[in-house]
Amino acid sequence: MIDFSLIIGGEAGFGIMTTGAVFSKICSRMGYSLFDYVEYPSLIRGGHNAYKVHVGDTEVHDEKATVDFLVCLNEDTFTKHKSKLSPESVIVFDANEFSIEESYEKVSVPFKQILSESKGQTVMKNTIALGAILATLGTDLVLLNKMIEEQFAKKGGEIIEFNKRFAELGFNHVVQNHSDKIKKILKPLSTETTLVISGNEAFSLGAVIADCRVYVAYPMTPSSTVLTTLAAWQEKNGMIVRHAEDEISVINTAIGSSFAGVRSAVGTSGGGFALMAESVSFAGVTETPMVIFIAQRPGPATGMPTWTEQGDLLFSVHSGHGEFPKIVMAAGDIEEMITLTTEAFDLADIYQLPVIMLSDMLLSESHKTITKKFIDDHILKYRVDRGKIVNRPSEQPYLRYRLTADGISEKLTPGLKGFFYQANSYEHSENGHTIEDAQSRIEQVEKRDRKLKKYLSTNFQSPKIYGNLETAKVVLVSWGTNKGCILHAQKKLQEKNIDTAYMHFTHLYPLSEERIRPLFLQNKRYVLVENNFTAQFGKLLRQETGVDIKEKILRFDGRPITAEEIVKKI
Amino acid sequence: MSQIKDFSGYAPTWCPGCGDHGIGIAIKSAFVQLGFEPSDVAVVFGIGCSGNMNDVLNAYSIHSLHGRSIPNAIGIKLANHNIPVVVIAGDGDCFGEGGNHFLHACRGNHDITVIVHDNGVYGLTTGQGAPTAQKGYKSKSAPGGTLDLPLNPLTLAISGGATFVAQSFAGDVNHMINMIELAVQHKGFSLVNIMQPCVTFNKINTYQYYLKHVYKLDKEYRCDEIGPAMQKALEMNFEKFPLGIIYKTERASYTDQLPQIKEKTLTNKDRFTDYDILLKDFI
């Protein structure tokens, strides 16, 4: 079984992330499953960056607790990650820059010397390191060379050869001087096409598949790469991507475009979403479809911008003043991010309300392998469902907020001759005009609420169960990205003969009491796992269903929960 | 050919003598003269007495949040750039709560027309001073008189990049009709700032006051040069209110610069399905 972890670390601003991405793609092209995670401070130069990857020949979902290969582009990398090393760990470093006393499998590569002899720029240290690590892993340079050719295709043969040379120098140095340290573990596996994709890229892809035509955002870590990914694609796929002046403008631009008839989405993190809150309520009362993507990071206020947390669940659920329906969902991994995103756009249209898609830094910025077949199959299966959004009303007079049994009224796309209506932020009558009379108010409040009742009976999904709920002694309950470490923990617990089940919630709000309560009736140990301090989903579950989970595993230091800590606490 | 009554919804709730009555008539008349039917135009109303035109004026419309009508209008234009989009807002709405949006809409030269009811007060909340109130203006929120200088909508728009900046007066319906028509026809961001008395709460800036302080630009005034236009707009700081087109220039509008919608509006485009050209970056 192949299962190893590797860290490449160095000073921020010197291409660590790019180097990591290249390594991930090489493993993916060879047929391995991987999960990578980046640690970086909220600055551009001077801090420490680390790219961490977990590679396996069976599916991997999260970070590995120990480090098998450590590539040090500076001394900091060694000191920061030392605690996770074992005597068998392989360290790639430059003995001319710093020395290592302890006993490890040391592979010294003279980065500086190679750079100065061959007149390379500082960033090419990464290329040397990549060559060296590929040699250490017992593979060749074929894929790396191919990626260098792709990356520098526009710059011409000379640049390509120059870069290839540094990879080769690193590679050859290991082969010639450290042949005893070479582990023959990275050999090609399947030929199935796989992609290496981050959560934000998965959301972007989901939005395109769902035929989203307007995306508006203001940059905010860790959501910004949705904006940059979609902006880079817009001339290919025809979407309009607007980087507006602030988050209030962001959501109101999308309300305008959604009113005018096209699928529209916005993306931000907690702070930006706080600015949008009034307009979430506006989308609610005007019954304007809207997908709101939130990549959570630790707050409050500016918090820890480049770290991870699930601290905005209850804020999302309760966002916006007044009482109006909304739907909140969260993906647990890349695959779910694609399928749930396409579903979110349908739900927003069908129920004509804001749908919030929660992610977090861990999911948004980590990469994982996904088979192309999974994406292709989903594209084939997916049908855009716009519900009662119409180009011609079925009844006359046309009433935008007509009282219906399921609470959903036809939303006419503006432009049809002979018709007009208003989307009104004031409470309104069926025809959209402002009202203040008690009867119309009651009718409209109840009408909007009926949409959620319909949702609960039609589109709400109960949690996915991993393991056997009947035989399990321990039932882990969680949502979002914790899925990765929990699935990993379940494997480890199984090895210790502890039978567990995992209840993974994706449809977080509203919750169906009638479908959730029966899942918690057995006399078992239920353990809530959340990446926040106040057990927000636990509170929500109690509020919506009366289920109260007493035992909790919570982490709120900005780092993801690990399989090891779950195993330890179970 | 439409008539004014086609655009008329419910009876207005404005105070007798309010400038909004005249502005409402002027907007409808301009739409009729432009040959619009109610279904041909999108209107976004702000919140305030001006925004309460929502039930009075028939169109495909949004009655927005306070301050947010401009981004709503930009969104409509992105989705369907063939439909004329008009914003109807007050001075507090547009220059106070929504000031940031106003600035950036000018920069982007978004092809929308913003009609501001500039009466110096927040009428709907019983008369607190608005950003355009003169320094020293006494109101319930500043009983000793406001300490801030009045905001100058015209210099703000011109320096911000607006390509059509006009001013009119609620007491001159024909002038308003003319300005609104030209503004809606203009390709790019257009502002029509309308000086307007609030007969109930503003006892200083009355019809008589405005009649004394407004004047029409003479025929020789050239509105196509930014320097003289700024000079002219600066007269506002000395309570001299020029009426007419203060500044007009040509610059590609935001939607004109989007290759995505060169052929068809976003609402009418076919769905994109060539996913493989996006996926190849991830392999």
Coordinates of N, CA and C in Angstrom, one line a residue, chain B residues 9 11 16 64 66 92 109-110 121 124 135 157 162 192 203 214 219 254 268:
Chain B
G9 N -49.8 54.3 -12.1 CA -50.2 53.2 -11.2 C -51.2 53.8 -10.2
A11 N -52.6 56.1 -6.8 CA -52.5 57.6 -6.6 C -51.3 57.8 -5.6
P16 N -49.3 67.7 -0.6 CA -49.7 68.6 -1.6 C -48.6 69.7 -1.8
S64 N -36.1 49.1 -4.1 CA -34.9 48.6 -3.5 C -34.8 48.9 -2.0
H66 N -32.8 51.1 1.0 CA -32.2 52.5 1.0 C -30.8 52.4 0.6
G92 N -30.4 61.7 0.1 CA -29.8 60.9 1.2 C -29.5 59.5 0.8
N109 N -18.9 53.9 -15.9 CA -19.8 54.4 -17.0 C -20.9 53.4 -17.3
H110 N -21.5 52.9 -16.2 CA -22.6 52.0 -16.4 C -23.7 52.7 -17.1
V121 N -33.2 67.3 2.5 CA -33.7 66.7 3.7 C -34.1 65.2 3.5
L124 N -39.0 61.5 4.4 CA -39.8 60.3 4.9 C -39.5 60.0 6.4
K135 N -24.5 74.1 4.9 CA -23.9 74.1 6.2 C -24.7 75.1 7.1
A157 N -19.9 63.8 -9.6 CA -20.2 63.0 -10.8 C -19.2 63.2 -11.9
A162 N -18.6 60.3 -14.7 CA -19.9 60.2 -15.3 C -19.8 60.9 -16.7
V192 N -29.3 63.1 -13.5 CA -30.1 64.3 -13.6 C -30.4 64.6 -12.1
K203 N -38.0 74.5 5.4 CA -38.6 75.9 5.4 C -37.6 76.9 4.8
V214 N -31.6 79.4 -8.8 CA -31.4 78.7 -10.0 C -31.3 79.6 -11.2
K219 N -27.0 79.6 -24.0 CA -26.8 78.9 -25.3 C -25.3 78.7 -25.6
Y254 N -19.9 50.4 -19.8 CA -19.4 49.2 -19.2 C -19.8 48.0 -20.0
N268 N -30.5 36.2 -23.2 CA -30.9 35.5 -24.4 C -29.8 34.5 -25.0

